[in-house]
């Protein structure tokens, strides 16, 4: 087995027949000093992987998670994937990208948000939390939450809840969804900036948005959760998802829940008068 470190990538070449993580760990931690977004392991050079060798990935995932960062495996041969699928823990936790570019984009999207989060003001009691989600345009909540927070100068926490399917590892690269998350978060930050709000922004990878939110709200530093609705709600599935999300929070949130409807200033409002 040959292990090489190239820029932001650890490249494995040869046969992986035993747990090599103790050997790889030192190189990985050196790489993280220069590239804190996470570790990319390039497996294109692997010629064979045994079940004992697959333990390398499981130990890598657990070790990197303790460093509060991420790991992405790239180019693992199909035969090696089959072996990994048969090893408990590896098949359910190993985040796999098809290309180095996909892996880098996934790590760097969340790294930009993490750097923003690191610059936020210290947490305060009574913060306003604004959730954002795929399929539901909730960005208006950032504007509404900023107006609510203005009188008390409370921190506005903008959190995009990126849903990860249960059959995928929670840290799996999701290029399209991650780009959508960043775009939505940037739009929300822009809306909050109009009110000069003290904001923080984050992307949280979750299985169930409501369950994550309810658990987060029980931490006690959130005074209000704000959900912004569009003037004209989306039809069908998105509408049902929105109403289900709102109903669940109203019933289960341990804090104040505010739901507001945004108005499009360019929209024409018709008024009907009785005959």
mmCIF file of N, CA and C in Angstrom, residues 82-134:
data_model
loop_
_atom_site.group_PDB
_atom_site.id
_atom_site.type_symbol
_atom_site.label_atom_id
_atom_site.label_comp_id
_atom_site.label_asym_id
_atom_site.label_seq_id
_atom_site.Cartn_x
_atom_site.Cartn_y
_atom_site.Cartn_z
ATOM 1 N N UNK A 82 -18.344 -3.154 -3.191
ATOM 2 C CA UNK A 82 -19.090 -4.350 -2.808
ATOM 3 C C UNK A 82 -18.574 -4.910 -1.488
ATOM 4 N N UNK A 83 -17.251 -4.918 -1.330
ATOM 5 C CA UNK A 83 -16.662 -5.409 -0.083
ATOM 6 C C UNK A 83 -17.077 -4.504 1.076
ATOM 7 N N UNK A 84 -17.015 -3.204 0.859
ATOM 8 C CA UNK A 84 -17.363 -2.241 1.912
ATOM 9 C C UNK A 84 -18.828 -2.348 2.313
ATOM 10 N N UNK A 85 -19.698 -2.640 1.340
ATOM 11 C CA UNK A 85 -21.126 -2.788 1.648
ATOM 12 C C UNK A 85 -21.375 -3.946 2.600
ATOM 13 N N UNK A 86 -20.470 -4.916 2.604
ATOM 14 C CA UNK A 86 -20.637 -6.071 3.469
ATOM 15 C C UNK A 86 -20.042 -5.889 4.854
ATOM 16 N N UNK A 87 -19.467 -4.730 5.126
ATOM 17 C CA UNK A 87 -18.852 -4.471 6.436
ATOM 18 C C UNK A 87 -19.762 -3.533 7.224
ATOM 19 N N UNK A 88 -20.355 -3.999 8.343
ATOM 20 C CA UNK A 88 -21.251 -3.146 9.132
ATOM 21 C C UNK A 88 -20.574 -1.828 9.507
ATOM 22 N N UNK A 89 -21.321 -0.755 9.359
ATOM 23 C CA UNK A 89 -20.780 0.559 9.707
ATOM 24 C C UNK A 89 -20.182 1.275 8.517
ATOM 25 N N UNK A 90 -19.409 0.561 7.707
ATOM 26 C CA UNK A 90 -18.774 1.187 6.549
ATOM 27 C C UNK A 90 -19.818 1.553 5.507
ATOM 28 N N UNK A 91 -20.687 0.614 5.175
ATOM 29 C CA UNK A 91 -21.669 0.844 4.109
ATOM 30 C C UNK A 91 -22.628 1.977 4.434
ATOM 31 N N UNK A 92 -22.941 2.165 5.740
ATOM 32 C CA UNK A 92 -23.915 3.184 6.111
ATOM 33 C C UNK A 92 -23.289 4.540 6.398
ATOM 34 N N UNK A 93 -21.975 4.590 6.575
ATOM 35 C CA UNK A 93 -21.339 5.835 6.985
ATOM 36 C C UNK A 93 -20.370 6.421 5.960
ATOM 37 N N UNK A 94 -19.927 5.635 5.002
ATOM 38 C CA UNK A 94 -18.879 6.120 4.104
ATOM 39 C C UNK A 94 -19.446 7.080 3.055
ATOM 40 N N UNK A 95 -19.084 8.367 3.122
ATOM 41 C CA UNK A 95 -19.544 9.338 2.122
ATOM 42 C C UNK A 95 -18.688 9.227 0.863
ATOM 43 N N UNK A 96 -19.343 9.014 -0.280
ATOM 44 C CA UNK A 96 -18.628 8.762 -1.528
ATOM 45 C C UNK A 96 -18.987 9.813 -2.566
ATOM 46 N N UNK A 97 -17.978 10.354 -3.230
ATOM 47 C CA UNK A 97 -18.168 11.254 -4.366
ATOM 48 C C UNK A 97 -17.611 10.568 -5.610
ATOM 49 N N UNK A 98 -18.159 10.908 -6.769
ATOM 50 C CA UNK A 98 -17.700 10.283 -8.000
ATOM 51 C C UNK A 98 -16.411 10.910 -8.518
ATOM 52 N N UNK A 99 -16.196 12.202 -8.249
ATOM 53 C CA UNK A 99 -15.010 12.900 -8.762
ATOM 54 C C UNK A 99 -14.394 13.767 -7.674
ATOM 55 N N UNK A 100 -13.134 14.126 -7.884
ATOM 56 C CA UNK A 100 -12.472 15.038 -6.956
ATOM 57 C C UNK A 100 -13.167 16.395 -6.924
ATOM 58 N N UNK A 101 -13.621 16.862 -8.089
ATOM 59 C CA UNK A 101 -14.298 18.142 -8.158
ATOM 60 C C UNK A 101 -15.567 18.138 -7.317
ATOM 61 N N UNK A 102 -16.332 17.072 -7.402
ATOM 62 C CA UNK A 102 -17.560 16.960 -6.608
ATOM 63 C C UNK A 102 -17.241 16.966 -5.121
ATOM 64 N N UNK A 103 -16.189 16.260 -4.738
ATOM 65 C CA UNK A 103 -15.800 16.216 -3.330
ATOM 66 C C UNK A 103 -15.376 17.595 -2.832
ATOM 67 N N UNK A 104 -14.565 18.284 -3.625
ATOM 68 C CA UNK A 104 -14.094 19.615 -3.231
ATOM 69 C C UNK A 104 -15.259 20.594 -3.095
ATOM 70 N N UNK A 105 -16.170 20.570 -4.055
ATOM 71 C CA UNK A 105 -17.304 21.491 -3.999
ATOM 72 C C UNK A 105 -18.132 21.252 -2.751
ATOM 73 N N UNK A 106 -18.355 19.996 -2.412
ATOM 74 C CA UNK A 106 -19.136 19.673 -1.226
ATOM 75 C C UNK A 106 -18.463 20.186 0.043
ATOM 76 N N UNK A 107 -17.164 19.942 0.155
ATOM 77 C CA UNK A 107 -16.436 20.388 1.348
ATOM 78 C C UNK A 107 -16.364 21.904 1.425
ATOM 79 N N UNK A 108 -16.141 22.569 0.313
ATOM 80 C CA UNK A 108 -15.913 24.008 0.325
ATOM 81 C C UNK A 108 -17.194 24.811 0.526
ATOM 82 N N UNK A 109 -18.333 24.287 0.049
ATOM 83 C CA UNK A 109 -19.601 24.975 0.295
ATOM 84 C C UNK A 109 -19.840 25.098 1.789
ATOM 85 N N UNK A 110 -19.719 24.003 2.496
ATOM 86 C CA UNK A 110 -19.976 24.039 3.928
ATOM 87 C C UNK A 110 -18.858 24.741 4.686
ATOM 88 N N UNK A 111 -17.641 24.730 4.137
ATOM 89 C CA UNK A 111 -16.544 25.431 4.789
ATOM 90 C C UNK A 111 -16.768 26.937 4.777
ATOM 91 N N UNK A 112 -17.315 27.471 3.688
ATOM 92 C CA UNK A 112 -17.596 28.907 3.628
ATOM 93 C C UNK A 112 -18.610 29.304 4.699
ATOM 94 N N UNK A 113 -19.613 28.453 4.896
ATOM 95 C CA UNK A 113 -20.612 28.724 5.927
ATOM 96 C C UNK A 113 -19.987 28.596 7.312
ATOM 97 N N UNK A 114 -19.124 27.614 7.486
ATOM 98 C CA UNK A 114 -18.479 27.412 8.781
ATOM 99 C C UNK A 114 -17.621 28.616 9.163
ATOM 100 N N UNK A 115 -16.901 29.201 8.186
ATOM 101 C CA UNK A 115 -16.088 30.378 8.489
ATOM 102 C C UNK A 115 -16.969 31.555 8.880
ATOM 103 N N UNK A 116 -18.121 31.686 8.221
ATOM 104 C CA UNK A 116 -19.054 32.746 8.574
ATOM 105 C C UNK A 116 -19.570 32.538 9.984
ATOM 106 N N UNK A 117 -19.876 31.285 10.316
ATOM 107 C CA UNK A 117 -20.394 30.972 11.641
ATOM 108 C C UNK A 117 -19.361 31.275 12.718
ATOM 109 N N UNK A 118 -18.091 31.043 12.400
ATOM 110 C CA UNK A 118 -17.032 31.285 13.375
ATOM 111 C C UNK A 118 -16.895 32.770 13.714
ATOM 112 N N UNK A 119 -17.352 33.654 12.805
ATOM 113 C CA UNK A 119 -17.228 35.091 13.045
ATOM 114 C C UNK A 119 -18.445 35.680 13.755
ATOM 115 N N UNK A 120 -19.443 34.862 14.035
ATOM 116 C CA UNK A 120 -20.671 35.389 14.613
ATOM 117 C C UNK A 120 -20.457 35.896 16.032
ATOM 118 N N UNK A 121 -21.390 36.743 16.474
ATOM 119 C CA UNK A 121 -21.325 37.276 17.833
ATOM 120 C C UNK A 121 -21.613 36.162 18.831
ATOM 121 N N UNK A 122 -21.183 36.336 20.091
ATOM 122 C CA UNK A 122 -21.453 35.322 21.104
ATOM 123 C C UNK A 122 -22.949 35.061 21.234
ATOM 124 N N UNK A 123 -23.301 33.808 21.551
ATOM 125 C CA UNK A 123 -24.707 33.442 21.687
ATOM 126 C C UNK A 123 -25.364 34.227 22.819
ATOM 127 N N UNK A 124 -26.600 34.603 22.601
ATOM 128 C CA UNK A 124 -27.354 35.321 23.621
ATOM 129 C C UNK A 124 -28.696 34.641 23.823
ATOM 130 N N UNK A 125 -29.277 34.838 25.013
ATOM 131 C CA UNK A 125 -30.603 34.309 25.269
ATOM 132 C C UNK A 125 -31.618 35.077 24.433
ATOM 133 N N UNK A 126 -32.688 34.391 24.051
ATOM 134 C CA UNK A 126 -33.740 35.055 23.308
ATOM 135 C C UNK A 126 -33.439 35.278 21.843
ATOM 136 N N UNK A 127 -32.518 34.498 21.276
ATOM 137 C CA UNK A 127 -32.196 34.636 19.858
ATOM 138 C C UNK A 127 -33.397 34.244 19.001
ATOM 139 N N UNK A 128 -33.414 34.755 17.781
ATOM 140 C CA UNK A 128 -34.478 34.442 16.822
ATOM 141 C C UNK A 128 -33.925 33.449 15.813
ATOM 142 N N UNK A 129 -34.554 32.293 15.695
ATOM 143 C CA UNK A 129 -34.094 31.276 14.766
ATOM 144 C C UNK A 129 -35.008 31.253 13.541
ATOM 145 N N UNK A 130 -34.394 31.327 12.357
ATOM 146 C CA UNK A 130 -35.139 31.307 11.094
ATOM 147 C C UNK A 130 -34.705 30.083 10.295
ATOM 148 N N UNK A 131 -35.586 29.079 10.168
ATOM 149 C CA UNK A 131 -35.234 27.902 9.369
ATOM 150 C C UNK A 131 -35.494 28.127 7.889
ATOM 151 N N UNK A 132 -34.649 27.523 7.045
ATOM 152 C CA UNK A 132 -34.801 27.545 5.596
ATOM 153 C C UNK A 132 -34.778 26.098 5.124
ATOM 154 N N UNK A 133 -35.541 25.801 4.073
ATOM 155 C CA UNK A 133 -35.627 24.416 3.620
ATOM 156 C C UNK A 133 -35.784 24.315 2.122
ATOM 157 N N UNK A 134 -35.313 23.205 1.567
ATOM 158 C CA UNK A 134 -35.525 22.919 0.159
ATOM 159 C C UNK A 134 -37.007 22.665 -0.092
#
